Each structure stands twice: as structure tokens, then as C-alpha cells.
Coordinates of C-alpha atoms in Angstrom, one line a residue:
M1 CA 23.4 -33.1 117.8
K2 CA 22.1 -35.6 115.2
A3 CA 18.4 -35.7 114.6
S4 CA 16.1 -38.2 112.9
I5 CA 12.4 -38.5 112.3
W6 CA 10.0 -41.5 111.8
A7 CA 7.9 -41.4 108.7
H8 CA 5.3 -43.5 107.0
P9 CA 5.6 -44.0 103.3
W10 CA 2.2 -42.6 102.3
D11 CA 3.0 -39.2 103.7
L12 CA 6.3 -38.9 101.7
I13 CA 4.7 -40.3 98.5
D14 CA 1.7 -37.9 98.7
E15 CA 3.9 -34.8 99.4
G16 CA 6.7 -35.8 97.1
P17 CA 9.8 -37.5 98.6
A18 CA 12.3 -35.0 97.3
A19 CA 10.3 -32.0 98.6
V20 CA 10.0 -33.7 102.0
A21 CA 13.8 -34.3 102.1
D22 CA 14.5 -30.7 101.4
R23 CA 12.1 -29.6 104.1
L24 CA 13.5 -31.9 106.7
A25 CA 17.1 -30.8 105.9
D26 CA 16.0 -27.3 106.5
L27 CA 14.7 -28.3 110.0
G28 CA 18.1 -30.0 110.9
I29 CA 17.0 -33.6 110.4
T30 CA 19.7 -35.9 109.1
T31 CA 17.9 -39.3 108.9
V32 CA 14.4 -40.6 108.1
N33 CA 13.4 -43.8 109.7
L34 CA 11.0 -45.1 107.1
A35 CA 8.3 -47.7 107.9
T36 CA 9.0 -50.7 105.7
A37 CA 7.0 -53.4 107.6
M38 CA 4.4 -52.3 110.1
H39 CA 1.6 -53.4 112.3
S40 CA -2.0 -52.5 111.6
V41 CA -2.6 -48.7 112.0
Q42 CA -4.9 -45.8 111.4
T43 CA -3.1 -42.5 111.2
L44 CA -4.3 -38.9 111.3
N45 CA -2.2 -36.9 108.7
P46 CA -2.7 -33.1 109.3
H47 CA -0.6 -31.8 106.5
N48 CA -1.0 -34.6 103.9
P49 CA -2.3 -33.0 100.7
E50 CA -4.1 -36.2 99.5
R51 CA -5.6 -37.9 102.6
K52 CA -6.1 -36.9 106.2
T53 CA -6.3 -40.4 107.5
F54 CA -4.9 -43.7 106.4
F55 CA -6.0 -47.2 107.3
A56 CA -3.7 -50.2 106.9
D57 CA -3.6 -53.8 108.0
A58 CA -0.2 -55.1 109.1
S59 CA 1.8 -55.1 105.8
V60 CA 5.0 -54.1 104.0
Y61 CA 5.5 -51.1 101.9
F62 CA 7.9 -52.6 99.3
Q63 CA 7.7 -55.4 96.8
P64 CA 9.4 -58.3 98.6
E65 CA 11.7 -60.7 96.8
G66 CA 9.6 -63.9 96.9
G67 CA 12.5 -66.3 96.7
R68 CA 13.8 -65.2 100.1
Y69 CA 10.7 -66.4 102.0
D70 CA 9.3 -69.8 102.9
A71 CA 6.3 -70.7 105.2
I72 CA 5.5 -67.1 106.2
T73 CA 5.6 -64.4 103.5
P74 CA 5.1 -60.6 103.7
D75 CA 1.7 -59.1 103.0
V76 CA 2.0 -56.2 100.6
N77 CA -0.1 -53.2 101.5
E78 CA -3.3 -53.1 99.4
T79 CA -3.4 -49.4 99.0
M80 CA 0.1 -49.4 97.6
G81 CA -0.8 -52.3 95.2
E82 CA 1.8 -53.0 92.6
A83 CA 3.8 -49.9 93.3
D84 CA 6.9 -49.9 95.6
W85 CA 6.7 -46.9 97.8
C86 CA 10.0 -47.6 99.7
R87 CA 11.9 -47.9 96.4
E88 CA 10.4 -44.6 95.1
I89 CA 11.4 -42.8 98.3
A90 CA 14.9 -44.3 98.4
D91 CA 15.5 -43.3 94.8
A92 CA 14.3 -39.7 95.5
F93 CA 16.5 -39.5 98.6
A94 CA 19.6 -40.8 96.9
D95 CA 20.7 -37.3 95.9
T96 CA 19.8 -35.5 99.1
P97 CA 21.7 -35.1 102.4
I98 CA 19.1 -37.2 104.2
S99 CA 20.1 -40.7 105.2
L100 CA 17.4 -43.3 105.0
H101 CA 16.9 -46.1 107.6
S102 CA 14.4 -49.0 107.4
W103 CA 12.0 -49.1 110.4
T104 CA 10.9 -52.7 110.5
V105 CA 8.3 -54.3 112.8
P106 CA 8.5 -58.0 112.0
F107 CA 6.5 -60.0 114.6
H108 CA 3.7 -57.7 115.7
S109 CA 1.2 -58.7 113.0
S110 CA -2.4 -59.7 113.8
R111 CA -2.8 -60.5 110.1
Q112 CA 0.1 -63.0 110.1
G113 CA -1.1 -64.3 113.4
Q114 CA -4.6 -65.1 112.1
R115 CA -3.2 -66.7 109.0
H116 CA -0.6 -68.7 111.0
P117 CA -2.0 -69.4 114.5
D118 CA 0.5 -72.2 114.9
A119 CA 3.2 -69.5 114.8
T120 CA 1.8 -67.2 117.4
I121 CA 2.6 -66.6 121.1
R122 CA 0.4 -68.9 123.2
S123 CA -0.8 -67.9 126.7
P124 CA -0.4 -70.4 129.6
F125 CA -4.0 -71.5 128.9
G126 CA -3.1 -72.3 125.2
D127 CA -4.8 -69.3 123.7
S128 CA -3.4 -68.0 120.4
L129 CA -2.4 -64.4 120.9
V130 CA -2.8 -63.5 117.3
W131 CA -1.1 -60.0 117.5
G132 CA 2.3 -61.6 118.1
L133 CA 4.4 -64.2 116.2
C134 CA 6.6 -66.2 118.6
P135 CA 10.4 -65.8 118.1
S136 CA 11.0 -69.4 119.2
N137 CA 9.1 -70.7 116.2
P138 CA 11.5 -71.8 113.4
N139 CA 9.2 -70.5 110.7
V140 CA 9.0 -67.1 112.5
Q141 CA 12.8 -67.0 112.8
E142 CA 13.2 -67.7 109.1
Y143 CA 10.7 -65.0 108.3
G144 CA 12.5 -62.5 110.4
R145 CA 15.9 -63.3 108.9
A146 CA 14.5 -63.1 105.4
L147 CA 12.7 -59.8 106.1
V148 CA 15.7 -58.0 107.5
D149 CA 17.9 -59.4 104.7
D150 CA 15.4 -58.1 102.1
V151 CA 15.2 -54.6 103.5
A152 CA 19.0 -54.4 104.3
N153 CA 20.3 -55.3 100.9
G154 CA 19.9 -53.4 97.6
R155 CA 17.0 -51.1 98.7
G156 CA 18.9 -48.0 99.4
F157 CA 18.8 -48.0 103.2
D158 CA 21.8 -47.0 105.3
G159 CA 20.7 -48.8 108.4
V160 CA 18.0 -51.1 109.8
E161 CA 16.0 -50.2 113.0
M162 CA 13.8 -52.9 114.5
E163 CA 10.8 -52.8 116.8
L164 CA 8.9 -55.7 118.5
A165 CA 11.1 -58.4 117.2
D166 CA 10.8 -60.0 120.6
Y167 CA 8.2 -61.8 122.8
Q168 CA 6.3 -58.5 123.2
Y169 CA 4.2 -58.2 126.4
G170 CA 1.1 -59.4 128.1
T171 CA -2.0 -58.3 126.4
G172 CA -0.2 -56.8 123.4
Y173 CA -0.3 -53.4 121.9
G174 CA -3.9 -53.0 121.0
W175 CA -6.7 -54.9 119.2
H176 CA -10.0 -53.9 117.7
H177 CA -12.2 -52.8 120.5
Q178 CA -10.4 -54.6 123.3
E179 CA -12.7 -55.4 126.2
F180 CA -10.6 -56.1 129.3
F181 CA -12.6 -55.3 132.4
T182 CA -10.4 -57.3 134.8
E183 CA -7.3 -55.5 136.1
L184 CA -4.3 -57.8 135.6
G185 CA -1.6 -55.7 137.0
R186 CA 2.1 -56.0 136.1
L187 CA 2.3 -59.7 137.1
G188 CA -0.9 -60.7 135.3
E189 CA 0.3 -58.8 132.2
F190 CA 3.6 -60.6 132.2
L191 CA 2.1 -64.1 132.8
F192 CA -0.6 -63.7 130.2
G193 CA 2.0 -63.1 127.5
L194 CA 4.5 -65.7 128.7
C195 CA 4.5 -68.0 125.7
F196 CA 3.9 -71.7 126.1
C197 CA 3.8 -72.7 122.4
E198 CA 5.4 -76.0 121.5
H199 CA 8.7 -74.4 120.6
C200 CA 9.1 -72.4 123.8
R201 CA 8.2 -75.5 125.8
A202 CA 10.7 -77.6 123.9
N203 CA 13.5 -75.1 124.3
A204 CA 12.8 -74.9 128.0
A205 CA 12.7 -78.7 128.4
D206 CA 16.0 -79.0 126.6
A207 CA 17.4 -76.5 129.1
G208 CA 16.3 -78.7 132.0
V209 CA 13.2 -76.6 133.0
D210 CA 10.2 -78.3 134.6
V211 CA 7.8 -77.0 131.9
E212 CA 4.6 -78.4 133.3
R213 CA 5.4 -77.0 136.7
A214 CA 6.1 -73.6 135.2
R215 CA 2.9 -73.7 133.2
A216 CA 0.8 -74.7 136.2
A217 CA 2.3 -71.9 138.3
A218 CA 1.7 -69.3 135.6
K219 CA -2.0 -70.4 135.2
A220 CA -2.5 -70.4 138.9
G221 CA -1.0 -66.9 139.1
L222 CA -3.3 -65.6 136.4
E223 CA -6.3 -67.1 138.0
A224 CA -5.4 -65.4 141.3
C225 CA -5.1 -62.1 139.4
F226 CA -8.5 -62.7 137.8
E227 CA -10.1 -63.2 141.2
G228 CA -8.3 -60.4 142.9
D229 CA -6.4 -62.8 145.2
L230 CA -3.1 -61.1 144.1
A231 CA -2.6 -57.4 144.4
T232 CA -2.4 -55.6 141.1
D233 CA 1.0 -54.1 142.2
T234 CA 2.5 -57.5 143.0
D235 CA 6.2 -57.3 142.1
V236 CA 7.0 -59.6 139.2
G237 CA 10.6 -60.2 140.2
G238 CA 9.5 -61.1 143.8
W239 CA 6.9 -63.4 142.5
L240 CA 9.4 -65.2 140.3
V241 CA 11.7 -65.8 143.2
E242 CA 8.9 -67.7 144.8
H243 CA 8.2 -69.6 141.6
P244 CA 11.6 -70.6 140.3
A245 CA 10.3 -72.9 137.5
V246 CA 8.6 -69.9 135.9
A247 CA 11.8 -67.8 136.3
A248 CA 13.9 -70.5 134.7
Y249 CA 11.3 -70.8 131.9
A250 CA 11.4 -67.1 131.2
E251 CA 15.2 -67.1 131.2
V252 CA 15.4 -69.5 128.3
R253 CA 13.6 -67.0 126.1
R254 CA 16.5 -64.6 126.5
E255 CA 19.0 -67.2 125.2
T256 CA 16.7 -67.8 122.2
L257 CA 16.3 -64.2 121.4
T258 CA 20.0 -63.4 121.7
A259 CA 20.8 -66.0 119.2
L260 CA 18.2 -64.7 116.8
F261 CA 19.4 -61.1 117.1
E262 CA 22.9 -62.3 116.3
E263 CA 21.5 -63.7 113.1
F264 CA 19.7 -60.4 112.4
A265 CA 23.0 -58.5 112.8
D266 CA 24.7 -60.8 110.3
E267 CA 21.9 -60.2 107.8
I268 CA 22.0 -56.4 108.3
A269 CA 25.8 -56.0 108.3
P270 CA 27.6 -53.9 107.2
H271 CA 24.8 -51.5 108.0
P272 CA 24.1 -50.4 111.6
F273 CA 21.5 -52.4 113.6
T274 CA 19.3 -50.4 116.0
Y275 CA 16.7 -51.7 118.4
Y276 CA 13.9 -49.9 120.2
L277 CA 13.4 -50.2 123.9
K278 CA 10.7 -49.2 126.4
M279 CA 7.7 -50.5 124.5
G280 CA 5.2 -49.6 127.3
G281 CA 2.8 -47.3 125.5
L282 CA 2.4 -43.6 125.6
G283 CA 3.5 -42.2 128.9
D284 CA 3.4 -45.7 130.5
D285 CA 6.4 -46.3 132.7
R286 CA 5.5 -49.9 133.6
M287 CA 7.8 -51.1 130.9
G288 CA 10.9 -49.0 131.4
V289 CA 14.2 -50.2 129.9
E290 CA 15.0 -52.0 133.1
H291 CA 12.0 -54.3 132.4
S292 CA 13.2 -55.3 129.0
W293 CA 13.8 -58.9 130.2
K294 CA 10.0 -59.2 130.3
H295 CA 10.2 -59.1 126.5
G296 CA 12.9 -61.7 126.5
L297 CA 15.7 -59.2 125.9
D298 CA 19.2 -59.7 127.4
L299 CA 20.6 -56.2 127.4
D300 CA 24.1 -57.3 128.4
A301 CA 24.2 -59.6 125.4
L302 CA 22.7 -57.0 123.1
S303 CA 25.5 -54.6 123.9
G304 CA 27.7 -56.9 121.9
I305 CA 25.2 -57.2 119.0
L306 CA 23.6 -53.8 118.4
D307 CA 25.2 -50.7 117.0
D308 CA 22.7 -48.4 118.6
A309 CA 19.6 -48.4 120.8
T310 CA 16.6 -46.1 120.8
V311 CA 14.7 -45.6 124.0
L312 CA 11.1 -44.5 123.3
A313 CA 11.0 -41.7 125.9
Y314 CA 7.4 -40.8 125.2
H315 CA 6.5 -38.7 128.2
E316 CA 5.5 -35.1 128.8
D317 CA 8.0 -34.7 131.7
P318 CA 11.5 -33.8 130.4
T319 CA 13.1 -35.4 133.5
V320 CA 11.6 -38.8 132.4
V321 CA 13.3 -38.3 129.0
R322 CA 16.6 -37.6 130.8
D323 CA 16.2 -40.6 133.1
D324 CA 15.3 -42.9 130.2
V325 CA 18.5 -42.0 128.4
R326 CA 20.6 -42.4 131.4
T327 CA 19.1 -45.7 132.3
T328 CA 19.6 -47.0 128.8
Q329 CA 23.2 -45.9 128.9
T330 CA 23.7 -47.7 132.2
L331 CA 22.2 -51.0 130.9
L332 CA 23.7 -51.0 127.4
D333 CA 27.1 -50.2 126.1
V334 CA 26.0 -48.7 122.8
P335 CA 25.2 -45.1 121.6
V336 CA 21.7 -44.1 122.7
T337 CA 19.0 -42.2 120.7
A338 CA 16.1 -40.5 122.6
G339 CA 12.8 -41.1 120.9
I340 CA 10.5 -38.1 121.5
L341 CA 6.8 -38.0 120.6
A342 CA 6.6 -34.4 119.2
G343 CA 2.9 -34.1 119.3
H344 CA -0.3 -34.8 121.3
P345 CA -0.6 -36.1 124.0
M346 CA 3.0 -35.3 125.1
I347 CA 3.8 -32.0 123.4
H348 CA 1.5 -28.9 123.3
S349 CA 4.1 -26.1 123.2
K350 CA 7.4 -25.2 121.7
A351 CA 8.9 -24.7 125.1
R352 CA 8.0 -28.3 126.2
L353 CA 9.6 -29.7 123.1
V354 CA 12.7 -27.6 123.6
S355 CA 13.0 -28.8 127.2
Q356 CA 12.7 -32.4 126.1
V357 CA 15.4 -32.1 123.4
E358 CA 17.7 -30.3 125.9
A359 CA 17.1 -33.0 128.5
A360 CA 18.1 -35.7 126.0
A361 CA 21.2 -33.7 125.1
D362 CA 22.2 -33.1 128.7
A363 CA 21.8 -36.8 129.5
G364 CA 24.3 -37.6 126.7
A365 CA 22.0 -38.9 124.0
E366 CA 23.9 -39.2 120.7
E367 CA 20.7 -38.4 118.7
V368 CA 17.1 -37.5 119.1
S369 CA 14.4 -39.0 116.9
F370 CA 11.0 -37.4 116.5
Y371 CA 7.7 -39.2 116.1
A372 CA 6.4 -38.7 113.5
Y373 CA 6.5 -36.7 110.3
G374 CA 3.1 -37.2 108.9
H375 CA 1.3 -37.2 112.3
L376 CA 2.5 -33.7 113.3
P377 CA 0.8 -30.4 112.6
E378 CA 2.8 -27.8 110.7
R379 CA 3.5 -25.8 113.8
N380 CA 5.1 -28.9 115.6
L381 CA 7.4 -29.5 112.6
E382 CA 8.6 -25.9 113.0
W383 CA 9.1 -26.4 116.7
I384 CA 11.4 -29.3 115.9
G385 CA 13.7 -27.0 113.9
E386 CA 13.7 -24.4 116.6
A387 CA 14.4 -27.1 119.3
L388 CA 17.3 -28.5 117.4
A389 CA 18.8 -25.0 117.0
T390 CA 19.1 -24.8 120.8
V391 CA 21.4 -27.8 121.0
E392 CA 23.7 -27.3 118.0

């Protein structure tokens, strides 16, 4: 069974890229998914010899080719400075058996959102959701195309894996000291992140959608959630049946995103294009693969665009890992990788990790990918090698 692992550049740089490649090969890892463009993060790095934690604003870990970009340009990581960590790692991996993929998060950037509020997702009330750039915005589309073209060509990567290149979801994926003391529920989450920027509105109007009716219904739905007049477990699909203007408005996003993904695939070719699904958070099943439409994803269409899909099966229960793989296989006609969080809070024993890897293999996953190299204690890395040995 093929196996990969996610990694952040600072851990490989601090430990020595060639030494890390040798170590991973000994564990049975065949591919490293290297963060090239990432959201803001603080990591705990148990076995990093230079630093046990790392803070970063949303940034890239390579030196971008400036001529590729226009209105929106990448932010180079300040700690990296004038170095090019991705280039150093790619050069060191060139003579090793480990393949290198670019792990690229283009649109989840509070830094870009604060700099370009006109390019962000807008709530039905008009609020700028600074954590997310809107894929309907032409400047955002141009930035996404330029970014994937930059990482896919001439940087030593054998594939490009993308995350959150869509409309994201609801209240986003974290902000500094969020204070949300009103329970929105699934419907409120969906409506809060339904973008009503000028470009989303124009696309919907061009498709014949009554945009103002859709917006008024979305606002009314949210206000009902705020006041507790709608149950927190209200079914989103059922609510949309009763509000067809909102359903039609959301449907247009899938057409926009499909066209953009086709362009991404063209930029990435001939390398394989992988996309990540089930972006619900650690152990959160509210956003299973079957709910991908809430992100604006059309899985039927993506079957003809993607080369692979990775389902982030981050759960302590091996049966959930199995079911995530099978659901993804049912909904997409592409090879499926099972993403497994190989540390806290999901994995606290070798036996549990072995059971998750075996569940993924039994379900027919083509590959397992472990999160994440620098985050895991030494013992967990050893568990990965032992787990892979059980499914050879």
C-alpha cells in the first residue's frame, strides 16, 4: 500500500531534508506532501532540534516568480526571509526514493483577506469574512491559477495537492480568540458563509436567479437561528427545498468552481491534481464528503477533473475511516487516499493506528497519508512504520 505524510518546511529544514527522506523511506513512506502555501498556524514540533513551536501568518514557503501575479501576490514567510525552503527541500529530495508533492492552500488566508477585503467571501449581511478569498472574484481566480502554475512548474514537485480552494464553510476554520456564543447549527453555519459578494451576485443574476430574494431569505434564516426560532439540527437540504431561490443561488457556485478547477488542472498538468475533502475539523462529521456541495464542490464534475481525492478521515473510530473511504469512492470516480491524523487527539496507541490503516486498506483506499511529520512524537512515527508493515 502506498503511503505519504504531510510535512511543513521548517521541520525538514531544521532536521536536514536528506536525513528526513532517509528516515521516511525506512518507515515505508513514498511521498511527502510539503506545505508550499498555508494558512496561519502555530505548530508544536516535538522532535524538531531547533524549535519546539513555530508561528506563521498565512504565507508561502518559496520565492514566487513575481511576473506571474497581478492584483493579489503571495506573502513570503517572514521567518524564511530570502531563503527558499521548498527549493532546498526539493533539491535534497531529488536523489532519494521519496516523491515530493506540493500541498497548497490558496484561498484560506486571513492575511490576504485583510489586505484585499473586496476579494473576500461576504456574508448575507455584507460582512467581509477575512479568512476566505472568494473563488468567484476574478482577481482571486487569477491568483489561484498563478499560484498553482508557480508551484507546479520547475520547482521539483511531482504532483499538486490542494486544500480549501473553494467557498469554505460557515464561520471558517478558526480565528484569533473567536467568541461565538450563539449556536448556529448546520443551517446557520451554511447560510453565514454563503457568499453574496458582487461577483457571486452577478454570476447568479446571469443564471436567472432572483438574487435579492435569495439574500433576504438567507438573512431571515440566520436571524431565526440567532433567536432560536429554528432548531439547531434543521436539515439544510430540507430548508433549501422550501427556499428555492437560495438553492438556485448556491447551485451557481458549483458551476463557477468547476470551471476554475478545470483551469487549475490545466496549469498543473502533466502532474497529478489531488483535492482534499471532508473539511469539517477534527472528529467533526458535520461536513462529511456527502456535504461537499456546501463548499460549492460538484463531485460528479470533479471526477472528470481530478486525478486523486484525499478524504480527511480524522477520527478515532476506525469504522469512520472505513466509511469515509467508501463514501468518497461512491461519490467520485477517482483513486482515494485516506488521510489519517496519526497523533493526539485521535491516536494514543499503536493498536489504534494499525486498526485505522487496516480499515483504510480494507475499504480499498489506494494510499494512506499521515498528518503530520513534524507534529508527531518519535513513538508515533515508529507506529506508522509498524502499521504500514501490516498491510504490505
